[in-house]
Amino acid sequence: MTEMASLLEAFERAAAASPLVRFVDVALRGLGQVMFQDNPLTGLFFLLAIIWGAVSTGQPFVAICGVLALVVSTGTALVVGVDRTAWRAGLYGFNGVLTGLALATFLTPGPMLVVFVVLGAAMSVIATLATQRWLAGHGIPGLTFPFVATSWLFLLASHGFAGVSGAGLPAGAVTAPAVMVATDPLHVVDFVSGVALSISQVFLKDSLVAALLFLAGLAVSSIPAALLAVAGALIAVIVAHLAGAESELVTGGLLGFSPVLTAVALGCVFARPAPRNLSYAAFATIVTVIAQVALNAALAPVALPALTMPFVLITWLFLMAWPAEKH
Amino acid sequence: MTEMASLLEAFERAAAASPLVRFVDVALRGLGQVMFQDNPLTGLFFLLAIIWGAVSTGQPFVAICGVLALVVSTGTALVVGVDRTAWRAGLYGFNGVLTGLALATFLTPGPMLVVFVVLGAAMSVIATLATQRWLAGHGIPGLTFPFVATSWLFLLASHGFAGVSGAGLPAGAVTAPAVMVATDPLHVVDFVSGVALSISQVFLKDSLVAALLFLAGLAVSSIPAALLAVAGALIAVIVAHLAGAESELVTGGLLGFSPVLTAVALGCVFARPAPRNLSYAAFATIVTVIAQVALNAALAPVALPALTMPFVLITWLFLMAWPAEKH
Amino acid sequence: MTEMASLLEAFERAAAASPLVRFVDVALRGLGQVMFQDNPLTGLFFLLAIIWGAVSTGQPFVAICGVLALVVSTGTALVVGVDRTAWRAGLYGFNGVLTGLALATFLTPGPMLVVFVVLGAAMSVIATLATQRWLAGHGIPGLTFPFVATSWLFLLASHGFAGVSGAGLPAGAVTAPAVMVATDPLHVVDFVSGVALSISQVFLKDSLVAALLFLAGLAVSSIPAALLAVAGALIAVIVAHLAGAESELVTGGLLGFSPVLTAVALGCVFARPAPRNLSYAAFATIVTVIAQVALNAALAPVALPALTMPFVLITWLFLMAWPAEKH
């Protein structure tokens, strides 16, 4: 770990000397902040995971749109003139990169998609500033709300613009009881898949290798964060399976990415990982699974994916409910 | 009334001596707080009404789930460590018991329902704390918003979990003009039924006897509250009928339970029942009827009942609009 | 312009002498405030535009309902007892008149419509006060949110009341990709129509003459506001057309009325029209076009028109994000 520390120090010196290296540093930290890590090495791992996840499924443009959005949002924050310390920590990048990944995942490639990604990335910075200002008096962070709000706006708009097609969006339908075949038994391989993909789906990726790269990126910055991510994924898969969720959703990690974020956020980011706090985080993680299924149902009529809104809502609730002296 | 006062005093002495009696006292006050009464005797009447309403319609498990949720939420608040004065007044119980009643009313009985009721009751406490913190700066109370938010979350989730069936939920449908047969004339018996059931539906109960027990419970604590509950129900039935609402909804009390709560809240809980305040409360009650019909329509696509959200929204609006010096 | 100034001065003297003239003065200012102008002459032009727009399309009752709502909301504010300076500036009239116009536009004429207009106009004052109080700590204005909230409530309620029919409302449908024929080329006449109607649709009017009267009313009070209204309409028509929006919506001004308001609000009302601020306003205007299309899609299942909510949402976001020292 001493080698890594000296490596990071050398990189920091280079960044201090060159605005371009600084920009790369901040962009990488922006990637890391998707999972709350202010660490460029974490960001590098996450970048590799995104590229792998996109290329291995034949969708390189998804990674390109993600990187484009990361650059645009990090740059927009500079132009708008945000607080420099927060900017350097990557806090104006993570909503941008997620917006770029989401738009490229659900919309069909084309020139309008690129325009949408650029506008969406810039908009994510405005949304981040507005959310911060809105929540300032309540003492809670914006989390990925700016990403969700911006992405919903642009994804919904795709229904009214011929220049862009939301072919990847869920089909609109009135909310109805899910038609489920008998829940499959959860074989070990499905179980492992569900846990791993719950982690990679935080970045809308469906890949075991990507999941391992994400975990590695977390671990180089914070071992507790990596452990809590795995714990969150485990809880999600077990709870969702026991409650009788659709097997495909469980093993695809589609009910687990929000719980992973809740577990990390409440387990070690906004509180010390003490036993009492961990019980609280575990309860919040279980409720996040329920919220994920609930939002999937609530959004069916408007043909939108829930994205990480379940994580945002439940983490806000549990942070607001937390007596200040207990942190 | 002196006898009742000395009875309540004796009970208070017993509660001070025994933690178990104290817990029962607080749980009963939690029941009373559904209609803003910090009074264990009111709670006892309400408990009898709930049991009667459940048993007489062959659904004893609804009452059991309500009591279970009341105990779990009151206990959760102890564990989390809330303000003791507020806890003793039952302010951490009323959202819990309503959540338990709602889940048991709309979901099919089974082991998962019990799990949902326990989780939902605990979650209602977190939601209560978060709502209080959120609204603190605005000087308005949380009302039954934590109940509505928690219940919507769990009811929506039932669509994605095979372990629990939302057979009692309204069927999902896009919002459309209601198909109405000619509005029936409002016979006296329908009128009385509509008024009475508007009161019992506050607790999701459809029973004349229960309505009388609820009214008696209110009256032993506050005569003005009981009168305002009846006045709210009268306004709701008359307004809804004149505007041409579906007769079945009117006479079943399904458009009246929110107006009943608005009338009591604005008429004598958050303001003195002076003439000017009563006019203001009457206008708010009329708007609550409109809001109930509006939310029923708005929630049709997501297959959710409006619960008491119309009361919450309109009472919030009218409390926020009220110049402080007028209270 | 000196003549106009002396005319306005004479009118102000008359208003100071007679409560009735004062009321007319305040009502006209309320009309002007729909486009942020505290000027009775502007209001007079807007009134003529509304009357022309309604009469020329054979719907005089729409204008009548608008004026009725303007009088009721201005009067309600007096009865409730609002701040007198804000009242005199017409700040309790613009949400009322818009509510009256919207209800009369989307609901079928009849006695219940009149009742709805009166109740809605009074409710818009309560909603205005509540919104002000809610946003006080955040330092942003309520804009037309009270109009949107009140109108949505009453329009939704029309689905459950036989006494009023929402025949003019969009049909409910799950959100789905718009079925579009090949986008028509944008001929000059369509382009001009789209720009003009984007302005008249701020008042839910579909008329070239009305558009010119609205522009004239703006110009007598503020040349920058008039120019920005045209600029906002131009941006909306160009952006919507390039992105492939349905031609009928573009040329009918139905995607442009919210962007017009955003352009005026951010371009010269809440900031000086300096180059940096104008770039910011232009970006916000583009995003408002996207938000208009997005909200149209999101509201399809509940059969509601978006009204000016896209303007409200995006202007709030951009005002919140704006560092205070930049205004």
GROMACS .gro file of N, CA, C and O in nm, chain B residues 236-294:
model
  236
  563ALA      N    1  -6.858   1.652   0.303
  563ALA     CA    2  -6.805   1.563   0.199
  563ALA      C    3  -6.918   1.497   0.122
  563ALA      O    4  -6.919   1.493  -0.002
  564VAL      N    5  -7.017   1.442   0.194
  564VAL     CA    6  -7.126   1.371   0.128
  564VAL      C    7  -7.207   1.467   0.040
  564VAL      O    8  -7.241   1.436  -0.074
  565ILE      N    9  -7.236   1.586   0.094
  565ILE     CA   10  -7.318   1.682   0.018
  565ILE      C   11  -7.243   1.731  -0.106
  565ILE      O   12  -7.296   1.729  -0.218
  566VAL      N   13  -7.117   1.773  -0.088
  566VAL     CA   14  -7.039   1.825  -0.201
  566VAL      C   15  -7.021   1.717  -0.308
  566VAL      O   16  -7.044   1.741  -0.427
  567ALA      N   17  -6.982   1.598  -0.265
  567ALA     CA   18  -6.956   1.491  -0.362
  567ALA      C   19  -7.084   1.455  -0.438
  567ALA      O   20  -7.082   1.434  -0.559
  568HIS      N   21  -7.195   1.451  -0.366
  568HIS     CA   22  -7.322   1.418  -0.432
  568HIS      C   23  -7.363   1.526  -0.531
  568HIS      O   24  -7.401   1.496  -0.645
  569LEU      N   25  -7.356   1.652  -0.488
  569LEU     CA   26  -7.397   1.761  -0.577
  569LEU      C   27  -7.311   1.767  -0.703
  569LEU      O   28  -7.358   1.799  -0.812
  570ALA      N   29  -7.183   1.738  -0.688
  570ALA     CA   30  -7.092   1.744  -0.803
  570ALA      C   31  -7.107   1.622  -0.893
  570ALA      O   32  -7.046   1.615  -0.999
  571GLY      N   33  -7.186   1.526  -0.849
  571GLY     CA   34  -7.212   1.411  -0.934
  571GLY      C   35  -7.111   1.299  -0.920
  571GLY      O   36  -7.082   1.229  -1.017
  572ALA      N   37  -7.060   1.277  -0.800
  572ALA     CA   38  -6.969   1.165  -0.780
  572ALA      C   39  -7.047   1.033  -0.781
  572ALA      O   40  -7.168   1.032  -0.762
  573GLU      N   41  -6.975   0.926  -0.803
  573GLU     CA   42  -7.040   0.795  -0.809
  573GLU      C   43  -7.108   0.765  -0.675
  573GLU      O   44  -7.045   0.776  -0.569
  574SER      N   45  -7.233   0.724  -0.680
  574SER     CA   46  -7.310   0.706  -0.557
  574SER      C   47  -7.247   0.605  -0.462
  574SER      O   48  -7.247   0.623  -0.340
  575GLU      N   49  -7.192   0.500  -0.519
  575GLU     CA   50  -7.134   0.395  -0.435
  575GLU      C   51  -7.017   0.447  -0.352
  575GLU      O   52  -7.000   0.410  -0.236
  576LEU      N   53  -6.937   0.534  -0.415
  576LEU     CA   54  -6.824   0.593  -0.342
  576LEU      C   55  -6.873   0.685  -0.232
  576LEU      O   56  -6.820   0.686  -0.121
  577VAL      N   57  -6.979   0.762  -0.261
  577VAL     CA   58  -7.030   0.857  -0.163
  577VAL      C   59  -7.088   0.785  -0.042
  577VAL      O   60  -7.051   0.812   0.072
  578THR      N   61  -7.178   0.691  -0.069
  578THR     CA   62  -7.245   0.624   0.043
  578THR      C   63  -7.153   0.527   0.116
  578THR      O   64  -7.176   0.495   0.231
  579GLY      N   65  -7.045   0.483   0.053
  579GLY     CA   66  -6.948   0.397   0.121
  579GLY      C   67  -6.847   0.476   0.204
  579GLY      O   68  -6.758   0.417   0.265
  580GLY      N   69  -6.857   0.608   0.202
  580GLY     CA   70  -6.767   0.690   0.282
  580GLY      C   71  -6.629   0.706   0.220
  580GLY      O   72  -6.538   0.758   0.284
  581LEU      N   73  -6.615   0.661   0.095
  581LEU     CA   74  -6.481   0.657   0.036
  581LEU      C   75  -6.431   0.792  -0.014
  581LEU      O   76  -6.316   0.807  -0.051
  582LEU      N   77  -6.520   0.891  -0.019
  582LEU     CA   78  -6.475   1.027  -0.055
  582LEU      C   79  -6.476   1.117   0.068
  582LEU      O   80  -6.446   1.235   0.058
  583GLY      N   81  -6.510   1.059   0.186
  583GLY     CA   82  -6.529   1.143   0.303
  583GLY      C   83  -6.424   1.133   0.411
  583GLY      O   84  -6.415   1.221   0.497
  584PHE      N   85  -6.341   1.026   0.412
  584PHE     CA   86  -6.251   1.011   0.528
  584PHE      C   87  -6.142   1.118   0.532
  584PHE      O   88  -6.103   1.163   0.640
  585SER      N   89  -6.092   1.160   0.415
  585SER     CA   90  -5.993   1.268   0.415
  585SER      C   91  -6.055   1.401   0.459
  585SER      O   92  -5.998   1.471   0.543
  586PRO      N   93  -6.172   1.438   0.404
  586PRO     CA   94  -6.237   1.561   0.451
  586PRO      C   95  -6.264   1.560   0.602
  586PRO      O   96  -6.252   1.665   0.666
  587VAL      N   97  -6.302   1.445   0.658
  587VAL     CA   98  -6.323   1.438   0.803
  587VAL      C   99  -6.197   1.481   0.877
  587VAL      O  100  -6.201   1.563   0.970
  588LEU      N  101  -6.083   1.428   0.833
  588LEU     CA  102  -5.957   1.461   0.900
  588LEU      C  103  -5.922   1.610   0.882
  588LEU      O  104  -5.874   1.675   0.974
  589THR      N  105  -5.945   1.661   0.760
  589THR     CA  106  -5.915   1.803   0.736
  589THR      C  107  -6.000   1.892   0.827
  589THR      O  108  -5.949   1.989   0.885
  590ALA      N  109  -6.130   1.858   0.838
  590ALA     CA  110  -6.219   1.939   0.921
  590ALA      C  111  -6.174   1.942   1.066
  590ALA      O  112  -6.169   2.048   1.129
  591VAL      N  113  -6.137   1.825   1.120
  591VAL     CA  114  -6.094   1.819   1.260
  591VAL      C  115  -5.960   1.894   1.275
  591VAL      O  116  -5.943   1.974   1.367
  592ALA      N  117  -5.866   1.868   1.183
  592ALA     CA  118  -5.733   1.926   1.196
  592ALA      C  119  -5.738   2.079   1.191
  592ALA      O  120  -5.679   2.147   1.276
  593LEU      N  121  -5.804   2.132   1.089
  593LEU     CA  122  -5.805   2.278   1.074
  593LEU      C  123  -5.912   2.345   1.160
  593LEU      O  124  -5.902   2.464   1.189
  594GLY      N  125  -6.012   2.266   1.201
  594GLY     CA  126  -6.121   2.326   1.279
  594GLY      C  127  -6.091   2.340   1.426
  594GLY      O  128  -6.133   2.437   1.489
  595CYS      N  129  -6.017   2.243   1.484
  595CYS     CA  130  -5.995   2.255   1.629
  595CYS      C  131  -5.860   2.206   1.678
  595CYS      O  132  -5.828   2.224   1.794
  596VAL      N  133  -5.779   2.143   1.591
  596VAL     CA  134  -5.650   2.094   1.639
  596VAL      C  135  -5.540   2.199   1.621
  596VAL      O  136  -5.469   2.233   1.716
  597PHE      N  137  -5.527   2.251   1.499
  597PHE     CA  138  -5.418   2.345   1.472
  597PHE      C  139  -5.464   2.490   1.478
  597PHE      O  140  -5.391   2.581   1.444
  598ALA      N  141  -5.591   2.512   1.521
  598ALA     CA  142  -5.642   2.647   1.539
  598ALA      C  143  -5.761   2.639   1.634
  598ALA      O  144  -5.825   2.534   1.646
  599ARG      N  145  -5.790   2.749   1.701
  599ARG     CA  146  -5.910   2.753   1.785
  599ARG      C  147  -6.034   2.753   1.694
  599ARG      O  148  -6.032   2.813   1.586
  600PRO      N  149  -6.143   2.688   1.738
  600PRO     CA  150  -6.263   2.684   1.653
  600PRO      C  151  -6.340   2.816   1.656
  600PRO      O  152  -6.456   2.820   1.693
  601ALA      N  153  -6.273   2.925   1.613
  601ALA     CA  154  -6.340   3.056   1.601
  601ALA      C  155  -6.407   3.065   1.464
  601ALA      O  156  -6.370   2.992   1.373
  602PRO      N  157  -6.505   3.155   1.447
  602PRO     CA  158  -6.581   3.160   1.320
  602PRO      C  159  -6.491   3.172   1.197
  602PRO      O  160  -6.509   3.098   1.099
  603ARG      N  161  -6.396   3.265   1.200
  603ARG     CA  162  -6.310   3.284   1.084
  603ARG      C  163  -6.233   3.157   1.051
  603ARG      O  164  -6.223   3.114   0.936
  604ASN      N  165  -6.179   3.091   1.156
  604ASN     CA  166  -6.105   2.967   1.135
  604ASN      C  167  -6.196   2.856   1.082
  604ASN      O  168  -6.154   2.774   1.000
  605LEU      N  169  -6.321   2.855   1.131
  605LEU     CA  170  -6.413   2.750   1.086
  605LEU      C  171  -6.450   2.768   0.939
  605LEU      O  172  -6.465   2.670   0.866
  606SER      N  173  -6.463   2.893   0.892
  606SER     CA  174  -6.489   2.916   0.750
  606SER      C  175  -6.371   2.865   0.668
  606SER      O  176  -6.388   2.801   0.563
  607TYR      N  177  -6.252   2.899   0.716
  607TYR     CA  178  -6.130   2.854   0.648
  607TYR      C  179  -6.127   2.701   0.642
  607TYR      O  180  -6.101   2.641   0.538
  608ALA      N  181  -6.159   2.635   0.754
  608ALA     CA  182  -6.160   2.489   0.759
  608ALA      C  183  -6.265   2.431   0.666
  608ALA      O  184  -6.244   2.327   0.602
  609ALA      N  185  -6.380   2.500   0.656
  609ALA     CA  186  -6.488   2.451   0.570
  609ALA      C  187  -6.443   2.455   0.424
  609ALA      O  188  -6.467   2.360   0.347
  610PHE      N  189  -6.378   2.564   0.384
  610PHE     CA  190  -6.329   2.573   0.247
  610PHE      C  191  -6.226   2.463   0.222
  610PHE      O  192  -6.230   2.393   0.119
  611ALA      N  193  -6.136   2.443   0.317
  611ALA     CA  194  -6.035   2.338   0.302
  611ALA      C  195  -6.100   2.200   0.291
  611ALA      O  196  -6.055   2.115   0.214
  612THR      N  197  -6.207   2.180   0.364
  612THR     CA  198  -6.277   2.051   0.361
  612THR      C  199  -6.338   2.026   0.223
  612THR      O  200  -6.330   1.915   0.170
  613ILE      N  201  -6.398   2.131   0.165
  613ILE     CA  202  -6.454   2.118   0.030
  613ILE      C  203  -6.344   2.085  -0.071
  613ILE      O  204  -6.359   1.996  -0.156
  614VAL      N  205  -6.232   2.155  -0.060
  614VAL     CA  206  -6.122   2.129  -0.153
  614VAL      C  207  -6.066   1.987  -0.134
  614VAL      O  208  -6.022   1.923  -0.229
  615THR      N  209  -6.073   1.937  -0.010
  615THR     CA  210  -6.025   1.802   0.015
  615THR      C  211  -6.110   1.698  -0.058
  615THR      O  212  -6.059   1.596  -0.105
  616VAL      N  213  -6.240   1.723  -0.068
  616VAL     CA  214  -6.327   1.632  -0.145
  616VAL      C  215  -6.279   1.628  -0.290
  616VAL      O  216  -6.266   1.520  -0.351
  617ILE      N  217  -6.254   1.747  -0.345
  617ILE     CA  218  -6.207   1.755  -0.484
  617ILE      C  219  -6.072   1.685  -0.497
  617ILE      O  220  -6.048   1.611  -0.593
  618ALA      N  221  -5.985   1.704  -0.398
  618ALA     CA  222  -5.853   1.641  -0.403
  618ALA      C  223  -5.863   1.489  -0.394
  618ALA      O  224  -5.784   1.417  -0.454
  619GLN      N  225  -5.961   1.440  -0.317
  619GLN     CA  226  -5.978   1.294  -0.306
  619GLN      C  227  -6.014   1.235  -0.442
  619GLN      O  228  -5.956   1.136  -0.486
  620VAL      N  229  -6.110   1.299  -0.509
  620VAL     CA  230  -6.151   1.251  -0.641
  620VAL      C  231  -6.033   1.264  -0.740
  620VAL      O  232  -6.009   1.176  -0.823
  621ALA      N  233  -5.959   1.375  -0.728
  621ALA     CA  234  -5.845   1.398  -0.817
  621ALA      C  235  -5.737   1.292  -0.798
  621ALA      O  236  -5.684   1.236  -0.894
   0.00000   0.00000   0.00000
